[in-house]
mmCIF file of C-alpha atoms in Angstrom:
data_model
loop_
_atom_site.group_PDB
_atom_site.id
_atom_site.type_symbol
_atom_site.label_atom_id
_atom_site.label_comp_id
_atom_site.label_asym_id
_atom_site.label_seq_id
_atom_site.Cartn_x
_atom_site.Cartn_y
_atom_site.Cartn_z
ATOM 1 C CA MET A 191 164.947 127.341 56.398
ATOM 2 C CA HIS A 192 169.309 128.012 56.684
ATOM 3 C CA PHE A 193 171.515 127.385 54.510
ATOM 4 C CA ASN A 194 175.733 126.938 54.608
ATOM 5 C CA HIS A 195 177.123 128.403 52.001
ATOM 6 C CA TYR A 196 178.766 124.488 50.665
ATOM 7 C CA GLY A 197 175.052 123.337 51.641
ATOM 8 C CA GLY A 198 172.724 124.938 50.373
ATOM 9 C CA GLU A 199 174.455 127.530 48.069
ATOM 10 C CA ALA A 200 175.933 124.587 46.224
ATOM 11 C CA ALA A 201 172.494 122.953 45.730
ATOM 12 C CA ARG A 202 171.371 125.589 44.166
ATOM 13 C CA LEU A 203 173.722 126.322 42.361
ATOM 14 C CA ALA A 204 172.915 122.614 40.765
ATOM 15 C CA ALA A 205 169.200 123.464 40.192
ATOM 16 C CA GLU A 206 170.308 127.039 38.287
ATOM 17 C CA LEU A 207 172.397 124.703 36.442
ATOM 18 C CA VAL A 208 169.563 121.813 36.220
ATOM 19 C CA ASN A 209 167.201 125.461 34.654
ATOM 20 C CA LEU A 210 170.380 125.707 31.961
ATOM 21 C CA THR A 211 168.185 125.211 27.998
ATOM 22 C CA ALA A 212 171.175 125.461 26.032
ATOM 23 C CA PRO A 213 174.548 124.756 26.838
ATOM 24 C CA PRO A 214 176.295 127.957 27.982
ATOM 25 C CA GLY A 215 179.581 129.730 27.210
ATOM 26 C CA PRO A 216 182.311 130.789 30.065
ATOM 27 C CA GLU A 217 180.523 135.263 30.049
ATOM 28 C CA HIS A 218 177.263 133.661 31.097
ATOM 29 C CA LEU A 219 178.356 131.090 33.641
ATOM 30 C CA GLU A 220 180.452 134.433 35.975
ATOM 31 C CA PRO A 221 177.591 135.903 36.868
ATOM 32 C CA LEU A 222 175.629 132.684 37.988
ATOM 33 C CA LEU A 223 179.050 131.254 39.548
ATOM 34 C CA ALA A 224 179.452 134.783 41.369
ATOM 35 C CA THR A 225 175.198 134.724 42.750
ATOM 36 C CA HIS A 226 176.563 131.988 44.319
ATOM 37 C CA GLY A 227 179.904 132.877 46.192
ATOM 38 C CA VAL A 228 182.148 130.932 43.565
ATOM 39 C CA VAL A 229 185.094 132.375 44.062
ATOM 40 C CA HIS A 230 187.194 130.578 41.331
ATOM 41 C CA ARG A 231 184.642 131.161 38.167
ATOM 42 C CA ALA A 232 187.276 132.256 35.299
ATOM 43 C CA LEU A 233 186.437 128.979 33.137
ATOM 44 C CA THR A 234 187.719 128.196 29.768
ATOM 45 C CA ALA A 235 185.044 127.022 26.652
ATOM 46 C CA ALA A 236 185.961 123.539 27.588
ATOM 47 C CA GLN A 237 185.352 123.932 31.054
ATOM 48 C CA ALA A 238 182.178 126.068 30.885
ATOM 49 C CA GLU A 239 181.910 122.791 28.539
ATOM 50 C CA ALA A 240 181.961 119.816 30.964
ATOM 51 C CA ILE A 241 180.077 122.057 33.531
ATOM 52 C CA TRP A 242 177.239 121.990 30.800
ATOM 53 C CA THR A 243 177.705 117.898 30.877
ATOM 54 C CA TRP A 244 177.690 118.347 34.577
ATOM 55 C CA SER A 245 174.753 120.225 34.897
ATOM 56 C CA ARG A 246 172.810 117.207 33.133
ATOM 57 C CA ARG A 247 174.187 114.870 34.905
ATOM 58 C CA LEU A 248 172.500 117.247 38.543
ATOM 59 C CA VAL A 249 169.630 116.481 36.924
ATOM 60 C CA ALA A 250 168.680 113.328 38.274
ATOM 61 C CA CYS A 251 168.706 114.599 41.822
ATOM 62 C CA PHE A 252 165.620 116.784 41.847
ATOM 63 C CA GLY A 253 161.669 115.875 41.438
ATOM 64 C CA ARG A 254 159.453 112.744 43.186
ATOM 65 C CA GLN A 255 161.414 110.324 43.511
ATOM 66 C CA ASP A 256 162.248 107.401 46.089
ATOM 67 C CA LEU A 257 164.983 108.090 49.119
ATOM 68 C CA GLU A 258 166.581 105.627 48.244
ATOM 69 C CA GLU A 259 167.083 106.554 44.156
ATOM 70 C CA ARG A 260 167.770 109.912 44.623
ATOM 71 C CA CYS A 261 170.617 108.442 47.764
ATOM 72 C CA GLN A 262 171.578 106.370 44.607
ATOM 73 C CA ALA A 263 172.188 109.516 42.316
ATOM 74 C CA VAL A 264 173.250 111.916 44.404
ATOM 75 C CA ASN A 265 175.657 108.945 45.570
ATOM 76 C CA THR A 266 177.213 108.875 42.262
ATOM 77 C CA LEU A 267 177.683 112.095 41.442
ATOM 78 C CA LEU A 268 180.415 112.174 44.685
ATOM 79 C CA ALA A 269 182.017 109.389 43.461
ATOM 80 C CA ASP A 270 182.018 110.671 40.055
ATOM 81 C CA ALA A 271 183.352 114.618 41.631
ATOM 82 C CA SER A 272 186.377 112.459 43.811
ATOM 83 C CA SER A 273 187.260 115.306 46.017
ATOM 84 C CA SER A 274 187.798 114.862 49.773
ATOM 85 C CA PRO A 275 186.592 117.437 52.051
ATOM 86 C CA ARG A 276 189.491 119.557 54.343
ATOM 87 C CA ILE A 277 189.019 122.635 56.541
ATOM 88 C CA SER A 278 190.875 125.672 55.021
ATOM 89 C CA LEU A 279 191.823 128.520 56.629
ATOM 90 C CA HIS A 280 192.121 130.611 53.607
ATOM 91 C CA ASP A 281 190.204 134.097 55.447
ATOM 92 C CA GLY A 282 190.835 133.302 59.353
ATOM 93 C CA ARG A 283 188.251 131.126 59.603
ATOM 94 C CA PRO A 284 188.105 127.686 60.165
ATOM 95 C CA HIS A 285 185.817 125.580 57.133
ATOM 96 C CA LEU A 286 185.194 122.834 54.876
ATOM 97 C CA HIS A 287 186.853 122.967 51.171
ATOM 98 C CA TYR A 288 185.173 120.471 49.196
ATOM 99 C CA SER A 289 187.534 120.221 46.109
ATOM 100 C CA ALA A 290 191.595 119.405 46.077
ATOM 101 C CA THR A 291 193.637 122.372 46.412
ATOM 102 C CA GLY A 292 194.595 123.962 42.930
ATOM 103 C CA ALA A 293 191.397 122.188 40.948
ATOM 104 C CA ASP A 294 190.611 123.549 38.548
ATOM 105 C CA ALA A 295 186.879 125.619 38.381
ATOM 106 C CA ALA A 296 185.218 122.956 37.178
ATOM 107 C CA ALA A 297 186.730 119.976 39.214
ATOM 108 C CA HIS A 298 185.948 122.427 42.065
ATOM 109 C CA ILE A 299 181.871 123.273 40.952
ATOM 110 C CA ARG A 300 181.548 119.381 40.553
ATOM 111 C CA ALA A 301 182.773 118.818 44.265
ATOM 112 C CA VAL A 302 180.789 121.514 45.655
ATOM 113 C CA THR A 303 177.289 120.620 43.744
ATOM 114 C CA ALA A 304 177.900 117.289 44.667
ATOM 115 C CA ALA A 305 177.717 117.614 48.373
ATOM 116 C CA GLY A 306 175.473 121.227 48.804
ATOM 117 C CA LEU A 307 173.082 118.075 47.185
ATOM 118 C CA ALA A 308 174.197 115.737 49.616
ATOM 119 C CA TYR A 309 174.067 118.158 52.560
ATOM 120 C CA VAL A 310 171.282 118.979 51.711
ATOM 121 C CA VAL A 311 169.803 114.751 51.331
ATOM 122 C CA CYS A 312 170.909 114.565 55.259
ATOM 123 C CA PHE A 313 170.632 116.971 57.015
ATOM 124 C CA ALA A 314 166.960 118.873 55.286
ATOM 125 C CA GLY A 315 165.400 116.376 53.682
ATOM 126 C CA ALA A 316 165.637 114.863 50.206
ATOM 127 C CA GLU A 317 162.506 115.624 48.631
ATOM 128 C CA ARG A 318 163.525 119.672 49.609
ATOM 129 C CA LEU A 319 164.843 119.180 46.189
ATOM 130 C CA GLY A 320 162.230 119.976 44.061
ATOM 131 C CA ARG A 321 160.597 120.704 40.517
ATOM 132 C CA CYS A 322 157.908 122.925 39.950
ATOM 133 C CA THR A 323 154.384 120.982 39.768
ATOM 134 C CA ARG A 324 152.698 124.559 37.531
ATOM 135 C CA ARG A 325 151.551 122.607 33.679
ATOM 136 C CA ASP A 326 154.610 122.942 31.297
ATOM 137 C CA CYS A 327 157.412 124.626 33.924
ATOM 138 C CA GLY A 328 159.041 121.721 36.157
ATOM 139 C CA LEU A 329 161.690 124.027 37.084
ATOM 140 C CA ALA A 330 164.203 122.403 39.894
ATOM 141 C CA PHE A 331 164.982 124.008 43.073
ATOM 142 C CA VAL A 332 166.052 123.907 46.624
ATOM 143 C CA ASP A 333 162.696 124.118 49.219
ATOM 144 C CA THR A 334 164.414 126.477 51.632
ATOM 145 C CA SER A 335 160.463 127.199 52.939
ATOM 146 C CA ARG A 336 159.899 126.401 57.144
ATOM 147 C CA ASN A 337 158.280 122.802 56.362
ATOM 148 C CA GLY A 338 159.404 121.878 53.345
ATOM 149 C CA ARG A 339 155.939 121.332 51.669
ATOM 150 C CA ARG A 340 157.175 123.709 48.525
ATOM 151 C CA ALA A 341 155.800 123.336 45.669
ATOM 152 C CA TYR A 342 156.978 125.673 42.749
ATOM 153 C CA CYS A 343 159.995 126.878 41.785
ATOM 154 C CA SER A 344 158.522 131.203 42.245
ATOM 155 C CA VAL A 345 155.320 133.188 43.511
ATOM 156 C CA ARG A 346 155.344 133.659 39.920
ATOM 157 C CA CYS A 347 154.782 129.632 38.675
ATOM 158 C CA ALA A 348 151.825 129.656 41.987
ATOM 159 C CA ASN A 349 150.277 132.664 41.463
ATOM 160 C CA ASN A 350 149.937 131.472 37.859
ATOM 161 C CA ASP A 351 148.550 127.994 39.142
ATOM 162 C CA ALA A 352 146.240 128.718 41.045
ATOM 163 C CA VAL A 353 144.856 131.557 38.213
ATOM 164 C CA ALA A 354 144.238 128.770 35.836
ATOM 165 C CA ARG A 355 143.150 126.166 38.061
ATOM 166 C CA HIS A 356 140.580 129.188 39.375
ATOM 167 C CA ARG A 357 139.610 129.568 35.412
ATOM 168 C CA GLU A 358 139.708 126.071 34.671
ATOM 169 C CA ARG A 359 136.602 125.729 37.048
ATOM 170 C CA ARG A 360 134.790 128.540 36.058
ATOM 171 C CA SER A 361 135.514 126.893 32.746
ATOM 172 C CA GLY A 362 133.714 123.416 34.188
ATOM 173 C CA ASP A 363 130.913 125.192 36.211
ATOM 174 C CA SER A 364 128.381 125.405 33.724
ATOM 175 C CA ARG A 365 125.298 125.490 35.866
ATOM 176 C CA PRO A 366 123.178 128.676 35.537
ATOM 177 C CA SER A 367 123.397 130.703 38.985
ATOM 178 C CA THR A 368 120.287 130.040 41.547
ATOM 179 C CA ALA A 369 117.443 131.831 39.934
ATOM 180 C CA ARG A 370 115.418 134.657 41.774
ATOM 181 C CA LYS A 371 112.392 132.830 42.650
ATOM 182 C CA THR A 372 109.291 135.674 41.075
ATOM 183 C CA ARG A 373 106.085 136.127 42.652
#
């Protein structure tokens, strides 16, 4: 599945922010933001803290849940990001920006992640905002698979879970193998 920059890429950024395990400093966020195409990514310590707080709110949008519940979570984020989309021509081609001109980096990140989650829910399917089903993982991800049935955050988690299930079946199968007939 192909997502546009402000749709899927912003939703992927939201998933990565959800997967943070501790408050990041500006120096930790900069490479993450660069990976997802955020241009204005020079943050102050206060902005990094604001993004950490925002990331804890993004958590409510990922994993199995009722469509109405997910839409309400995303709508709350959209309202709190309080931005209005506008068309920009700064690179010579018209495209949407979801934060106000002159907004600080933290406000921009709030606006694009909320809009990205809304884009996925509306145009790709709400169930594509998933959580890894491998025991002891639970990382958030955006399902970009063709059929939209991804259950794991990575191939590694899928493989580890398959091996664990195989070992569990083997250890639970205490029946003796078929005995050879003797004459």
